[in-house]
Coordinates of C-alpha atoms in Angstrom, one line a residue:
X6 CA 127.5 187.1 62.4
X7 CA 124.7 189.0 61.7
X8 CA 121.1 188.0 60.8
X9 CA 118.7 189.5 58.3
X10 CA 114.9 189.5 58.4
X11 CA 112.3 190.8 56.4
X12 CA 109.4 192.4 56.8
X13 CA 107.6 194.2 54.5
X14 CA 107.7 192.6 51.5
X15 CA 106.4 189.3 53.3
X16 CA 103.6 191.0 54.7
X17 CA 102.2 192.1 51.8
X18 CA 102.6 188.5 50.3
X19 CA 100.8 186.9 53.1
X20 CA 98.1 189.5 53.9
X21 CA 97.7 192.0 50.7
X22 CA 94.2 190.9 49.2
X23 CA 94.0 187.6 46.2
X24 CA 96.3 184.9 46.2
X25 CA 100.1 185.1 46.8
X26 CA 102.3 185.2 44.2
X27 CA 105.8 186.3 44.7
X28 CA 105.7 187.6 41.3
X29 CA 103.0 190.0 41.7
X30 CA 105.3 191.8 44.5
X31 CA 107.3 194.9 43.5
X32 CA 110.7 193.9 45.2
X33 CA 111.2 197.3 45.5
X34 CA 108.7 197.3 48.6
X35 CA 111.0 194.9 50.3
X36 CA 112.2 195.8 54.0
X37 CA 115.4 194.4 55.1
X38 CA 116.4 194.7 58.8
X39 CA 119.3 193.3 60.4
X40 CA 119.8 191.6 63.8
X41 CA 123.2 190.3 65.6
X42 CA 123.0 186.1 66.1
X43 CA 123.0 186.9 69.8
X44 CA 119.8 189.8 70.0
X45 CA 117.9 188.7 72.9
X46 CA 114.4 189.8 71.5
X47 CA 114.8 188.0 68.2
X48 CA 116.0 184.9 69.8
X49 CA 112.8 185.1 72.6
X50 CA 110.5 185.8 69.5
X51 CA 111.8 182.7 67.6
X52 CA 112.1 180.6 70.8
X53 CA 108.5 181.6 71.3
X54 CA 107.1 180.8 67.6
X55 CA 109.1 177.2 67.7
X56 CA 107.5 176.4 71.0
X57 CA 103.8 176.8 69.3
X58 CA 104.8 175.7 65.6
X59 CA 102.9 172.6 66.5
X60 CA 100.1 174.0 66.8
X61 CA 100.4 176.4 64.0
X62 CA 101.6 173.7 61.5
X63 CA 97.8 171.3 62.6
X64 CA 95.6 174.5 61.9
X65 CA 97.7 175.4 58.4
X66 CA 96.7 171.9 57.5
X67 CA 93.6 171.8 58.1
X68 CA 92.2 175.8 58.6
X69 CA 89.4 177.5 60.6
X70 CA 86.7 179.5 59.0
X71 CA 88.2 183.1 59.3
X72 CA 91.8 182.1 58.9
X73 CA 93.8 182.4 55.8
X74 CA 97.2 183.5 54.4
X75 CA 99.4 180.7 56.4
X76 CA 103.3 181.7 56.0
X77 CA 106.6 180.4 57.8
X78 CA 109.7 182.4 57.9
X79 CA 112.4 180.3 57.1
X80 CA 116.4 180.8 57.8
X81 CA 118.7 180.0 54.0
X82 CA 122.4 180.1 55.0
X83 CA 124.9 180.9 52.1
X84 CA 128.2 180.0 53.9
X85 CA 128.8 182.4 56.4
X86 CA 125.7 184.3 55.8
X87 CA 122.4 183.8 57.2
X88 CA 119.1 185.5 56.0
X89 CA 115.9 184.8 56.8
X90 CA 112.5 184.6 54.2
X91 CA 108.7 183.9 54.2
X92 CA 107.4 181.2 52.6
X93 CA 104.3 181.0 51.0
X94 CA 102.6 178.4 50.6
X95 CA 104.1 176.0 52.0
X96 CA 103.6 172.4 52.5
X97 CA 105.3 169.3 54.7
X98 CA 107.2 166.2 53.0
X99 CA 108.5 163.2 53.4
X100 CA 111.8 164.8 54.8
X101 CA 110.2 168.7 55.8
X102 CA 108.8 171.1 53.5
X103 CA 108.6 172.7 50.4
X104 CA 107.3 176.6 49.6
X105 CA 108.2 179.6 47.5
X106 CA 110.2 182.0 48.6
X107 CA 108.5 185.4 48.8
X108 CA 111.5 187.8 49.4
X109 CA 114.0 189.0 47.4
X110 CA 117.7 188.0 48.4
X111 CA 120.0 190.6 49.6
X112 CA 122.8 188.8 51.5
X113 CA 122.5 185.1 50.8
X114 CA 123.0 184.0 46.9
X115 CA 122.5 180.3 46.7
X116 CA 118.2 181.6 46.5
X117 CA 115.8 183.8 44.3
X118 CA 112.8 185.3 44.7
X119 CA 110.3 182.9 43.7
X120 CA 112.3 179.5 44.1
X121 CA 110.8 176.3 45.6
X122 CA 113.0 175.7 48.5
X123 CA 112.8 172.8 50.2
X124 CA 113.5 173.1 54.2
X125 CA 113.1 171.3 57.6
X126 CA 111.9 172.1 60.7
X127 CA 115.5 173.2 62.0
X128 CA 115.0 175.8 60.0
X129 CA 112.1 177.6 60.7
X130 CA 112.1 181.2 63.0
X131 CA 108.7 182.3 63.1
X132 CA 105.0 181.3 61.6
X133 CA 102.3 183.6 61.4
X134 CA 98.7 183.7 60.0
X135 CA 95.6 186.0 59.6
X136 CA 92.3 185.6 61.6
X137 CA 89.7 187.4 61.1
X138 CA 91.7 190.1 59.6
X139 CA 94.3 190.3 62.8
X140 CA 97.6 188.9 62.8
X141 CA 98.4 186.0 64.4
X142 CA 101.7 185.0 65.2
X143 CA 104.8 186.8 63.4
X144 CA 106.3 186.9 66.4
X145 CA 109.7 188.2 65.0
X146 CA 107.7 191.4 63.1
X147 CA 107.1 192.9 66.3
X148 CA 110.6 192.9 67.2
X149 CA 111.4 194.4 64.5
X150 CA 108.8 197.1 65.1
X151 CA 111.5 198.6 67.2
X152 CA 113.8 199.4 64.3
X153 CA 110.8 200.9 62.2
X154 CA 109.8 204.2 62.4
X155 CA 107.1 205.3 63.5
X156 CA 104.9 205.9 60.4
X157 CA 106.1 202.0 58.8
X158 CA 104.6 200.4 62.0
X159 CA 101.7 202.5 62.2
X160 CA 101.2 201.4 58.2
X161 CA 101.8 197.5 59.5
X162 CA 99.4 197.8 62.2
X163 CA 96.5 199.4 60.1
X164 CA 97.0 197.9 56.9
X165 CA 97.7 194.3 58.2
X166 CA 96.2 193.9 61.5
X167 CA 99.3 194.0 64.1
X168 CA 98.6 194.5 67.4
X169 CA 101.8 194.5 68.9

């Protein structure tokens, strides 16, 4: 089974400049990059953004001076198929959360672009935020750094404040 992530397209949700609005995004922009279940990298990356999510999930709630554009990435399985999406906003429930789904759907078909989807915490695969202009978290976006080329990650890193 394989798994899909996206990159580009969420990033410019959750850091371009004004408030997100999946609407406002050319789909067109959107970066799709796919990963076997089993990828060692990926699964560290996740394993590493679950084991802070905590802490990421207190500061979204309540947010620093400097720190804006709070985003989870969230697995949506259509049968068989896994793909994974940001979500921005978000917020927690009764029984999880609920956001908007800022990616376009390429593999799975029970979402769209745009949708409230609601989701629990067994579902989440990475978190990320901006601070001060630098990325924080987005653990999985630097894994897939290594199936970008060269010029995409050098635009990621400059234009959205990556460091990895």
């Amino acid at each position: 089974m394989k798994f899909v992530f996206r990159t580009i397209i969420s990033l410019m949700l959750a850091l371009g400049p004004g408030s997100a609005c999946a609407q406002d995004v050319d789909p067109g922009d959107d970066k799709t990059i796919i990963f076997t279940k089993d990828d060692p990298e990926m699964a560290a990356a996740t394993a590493q953004a679950l084991t802070s999510l905590d802490e990421f999930l207190a500061l979204a709630e309540a947010p620093p001076s400097g720190t804006e554009r709070f985003k989870l990435k969230v697995k949506v399985r259509d049968g068989n198929v896994t793909e994974h999406f940001s979500v921005i906003p978000f917020r927690r429930t009764e029984t999880g959360f609920v956001g908007i789904l800022a990616n376009q759907p390429e593999q799975v078909r029970n979402v769209v672009l745009g949708q409230n989807i609601e989701f629990t915490r067994d579902d989440i695969s990475d978190w990320g935020y901006t601070r001060d202009g630098r990325q924080v978290g987005s653990f999985t976006v630097c894994v897939m750094f290594k199936k970008m080329s060269k010029e995409e990650v050098d635009t990621m890193r400059d234009k959205y404040g990556f460091d990895c």
